C-alpha positions as MATLAB code, in Angstrom:
seq = 'MSKATKTTTAPKSKYARLTPKQWAEAEALWESGEVTLDDLAARFGKNRSVFSNHFAKTGITKGAKSEANKRRVAEEVAKAAISDSTVLAARIKETKEEHYKMATALAKLTWNEILQAKNDARPFSTAMNNLKALDNAMTVLKKAREERYAVLGLDRDDHVDENGLPELVISELTAEQVEALRSRDEDEIDTDVELTDGPPPAETTGEDDIVQEGD';
ca = [
     -70.147    8.801  -65.832;
     -70.326    6.868  -62.296;
     -69.366    8.246  -59.477;
     -66.172    7.281  -57.851;
     -67.100    5.105  -54.736;
     -65.011    5.329  -51.914;
     -63.788    2.512  -50.144;
     -63.301    2.757  -46.097;
     -61.529    0.535  -44.042;
     -63.491   -1.535  -41.040;
     -62.140    0.230  -38.219;
     -59.473   -2.349  -35.929;
     -61.970   -4.182  -33.121;
     -61.038   -2.741  -29.602;
     -61.458   -6.784  -28.994;
     -58.859   -7.988  -30.941;
     -56.223  -10.372  -29.152;
     -52.997   -9.025  -28.852;
     -50.256  -11.159  -30.681;
     -47.717  -12.948  -28.210;
     -44.698  -10.645  -29.676;
     -46.965   -7.666  -27.911;
     -47.265   -9.810  -24.953;
     -44.193  -10.360  -24.860;
     -43.330   -6.779  -24.860;
     -45.942   -6.045  -22.288;
     -44.625   -8.092  -19.847;
     -41.240   -7.336  -20.294;
     -41.947   -3.758  -19.833;
     -44.340   -4.886  -16.662;
     -41.410   -6.587  -15.450;
     -38.933   -3.925  -15.862;
     -40.905   -1.773  -13.266;
     -41.101    1.292  -15.644;
     -44.935    1.353  -16.701;
     -47.874    1.388  -15.504;
     -51.254   -0.397  -16.613;
     -52.027    2.839  -17.756;
     -49.388    2.771  -19.803;
     -49.701   -0.355  -21.176;
     -53.672    0.276  -22.063;
     -52.475    3.509  -24.108;
     -49.690    1.517  -25.486;
     -51.751   -1.477  -26.747;
     -55.131    0.027  -26.927;
     -56.351   -1.947  -23.912;
     -58.154   -2.317  -21.012;
     -55.951   -2.045  -17.921;
     -58.368   -4.330  -16.463;
     -57.288   -6.856  -19.228;
     -52.954   -6.619  -18.430;
     -53.960   -7.397  -14.678;
     -56.094   -9.931  -14.918;
     -52.926  -11.358  -17.390;
     -50.032  -10.605  -14.841;
     -52.302  -11.954  -12.211;
     -52.615  -15.179  -13.866;
     -49.261  -15.999  -15.297;
     -47.936  -14.517  -11.942;
     -45.847  -11.767  -13.264;
     -44.653   -9.433  -10.716;
     -44.173   -5.722  -11.498;
     -40.184   -4.539  -11.325;
     -39.448   -8.104  -10.845;
     -36.385   -7.488  -12.981;
     -35.466   -4.402  -12.072;
     -33.318   -4.885   -9.388;
     -31.105   -7.054  -12.035;
     -31.504   -4.619  -14.259;
     -30.240   -2.159  -11.966;
     -27.145   -4.192  -11.248;
     -26.574   -5.434  -15.048;
     -26.096   -1.618  -15.661;
     -24.364   -0.641  -12.691;
     -21.662   -3.501  -13.544;
     -21.487   -2.088  -17.342;
     -20.981    1.349  -16.146;
     -18.222   -0.193  -13.810;
     -16.349   -2.365  -16.591;
     -16.721    1.050  -18.735;
     -15.255    3.170  -16.781;
     -12.485    0.538  -15.737;
     -11.610    0.098  -19.521;
     -11.169    3.745  -19.496;
      -9.120    4.362  -17.042;
      -6.878    1.824  -18.746;
      -7.124    3.205  -22.082;
      -6.064    6.703  -20.330;
      -3.526    5.313  -18.407;
      -1.673    3.748  -21.229;
      -1.643    6.841  -23.127;
      -0.752    8.939  -20.365;
       2.268    6.146  -20.591;
       3.178    6.320  -24.359;
       3.159   10.144  -24.721;
       5.497   10.533  -21.776;
       7.619    7.461  -23.297;
       7.358    8.960  -26.890;
       7.876   12.727  -25.844;
      11.336   11.260  -23.754;
      12.746    9.486  -26.376;
      11.938   12.671  -29.208;
      13.196   15.196  -26.348;
      16.402   12.968  -25.595;
      17.101   12.410  -29.568;
      16.956   16.496  -30.349;
      19.439   16.900  -27.106;
      21.823   14.507  -28.517;
      21.938   15.935  -31.836;
      22.329   19.440  -30.639;
      25.307   18.549  -28.585;
      26.711   16.363  -31.657;
      26.727   19.999  -33.528;
      28.421   21.656  -30.588;
      31.483   18.572  -30.174;
      31.321   18.149  -34.298;
      32.512   21.796  -34.423;
      34.859   21.352  -31.413;
      36.402   18.999  -32.928;
      36.743   20.114  -36.011;
      38.147   23.566  -34.363;
      35.578   25.730  -36.193;
      33.739   28.576  -34.260;
      29.970   27.581  -32.975;
      28.709   30.148  -35.258;
      29.279   27.453  -37.931;
      26.887   25.310  -36.945;
      24.165   28.432  -35.783;
      21.818   27.329  -38.580;
      21.337   23.353  -37.951;
      21.686   24.409  -33.967;
      18.866   26.843  -34.934;
      17.024   23.957  -36.846;
      17.044   22.001  -34.365;
      15.359   24.781  -31.521;
      12.351   24.864  -33.630;
      12.129   21.544  -33.536;
      12.444   21.346  -29.778;
       9.634   24.284  -29.847;
       7.437   22.244  -31.762;
       7.912   19.010  -30.042;
       6.914   20.983  -26.533;
       3.870   22.480  -27.925;
       2.836   19.044  -29.036;
       3.686   17.644  -25.762;
       1.491   20.215  -23.987;
      -1.195   19.544  -26.575;
      -1.343   15.682  -25.623;
      -0.951   16.907  -21.792;
      -4.302   19.344  -21.927;
      -6.235   16.229  -23.963;
      -4.776   13.511  -21.211;
      -5.830   15.740  -18.286;
      -2.086   16.373  -17.163;
      -1.530   19.588  -17.358;
      -4.658   20.186  -14.208;
      -3.547   21.131  -10.915;
      -5.517   18.403   -9.099;
      -3.867   15.396  -11.280;
      -2.028   13.282   -9.324;
       0.665   11.317  -10.969;
       0.315    7.924   -8.924;
       4.501    6.902  -10.304;
       5.794   10.134   -9.742;
       7.727   10.700   -6.610;
       6.544   12.022   -3.565;
       7.089   15.598   -2.963;
       9.614   16.513   -0.021;
       9.053   19.787    1.425;
      12.091   21.616    3.664;
      11.399   23.966    5.875;
      13.318   25.837    8.551;
      12.460   25.997   11.722;
      11.485   29.040   14.003;
      12.972   29.575   17.226;
       9.547   28.549   19.139;
       9.041   25.051   17.533;
      12.759   25.108   18.445;
      12.419   25.286   21.811;
       9.425   23.526   21.528;
      10.991   20.386   20.446;
      13.434   20.777   22.843;
      10.829   21.050   25.782;
       9.094   17.950   24.766;
      12.650   16.087   24.735;
      13.269   16.903   28.125;
       9.501   15.765   29.301;
      10.051   12.496   27.484;
      13.716   12.098   29.198;
      12.105   13.034   32.714;
       9.580    9.841   31.985;
      11.596    7.153   30.740;
      13.834    7.836   34.068;
      12.887    4.162   36.205;
      13.151    3.811   39.360;
      14.615    0.906   41.069;
      12.838   -0.977   43.590;
      15.677   -2.153   46.896;
      16.760   -1.304   50.776;
      17.757    2.001   51.186;
      21.636    2.602   51.034;
      23.218    2.024   54.357;
      24.221    4.527   56.575;
      28.373    4.939   56.556;
      28.964    5.655   60.327;
      31.504    8.681   60.920;
      35.294    8.882   61.974;
      33.662   10.625   65.382;
      31.241    7.774   65.785;
      32.138    5.571   69.142;
      31.089    2.104   69.009;
      31.089    0.739   72.281;
      31.562   -3.371   72.403;
      29.670   -5.093   74.936;
      32.187   -6.805   77.984;
];
């Protein structure tokens, strides 16, 4: 019986040239500024001098495209943020409009039940079942609204409604504050007084003054 012969593959030559695809990858990595010569040497199994000589010969500079990549990433992040904000604003508007319409519809149905009982001269207790059902519907709607508000961040204390009305704060002034305002007004009145230029007023002669005329 013959012995099985063990076949071995010849090791890859360390001096094999890089393919155009590998060089393109190495150049792209080098221009990105994210790798070193040692990184490229370990990645492609070559001496670091192979890459330094190649880059010097071809004029490829490390990190040449890093700034462009940073700007591109920043632009993409900004676009994504604007897109997210637009989507969020649209969802907030949609949520408010939908719940306003549903709450309005339930309020009208509730009032119609009461009005119908009144017009029919029936006790309101006869409409109690329908009113109870409408009350349950309003409770479910309230829970749904609270859940949607929580998802959209409308329930947070720091949420600012850009379409909301400004809050008007009315407070009663203390006696000290009133006195301070009064004093300030008096000071402003004093400073507003203007002095007029002109000759001094003529002196008037009294009845006892004697006027002598020349001869």
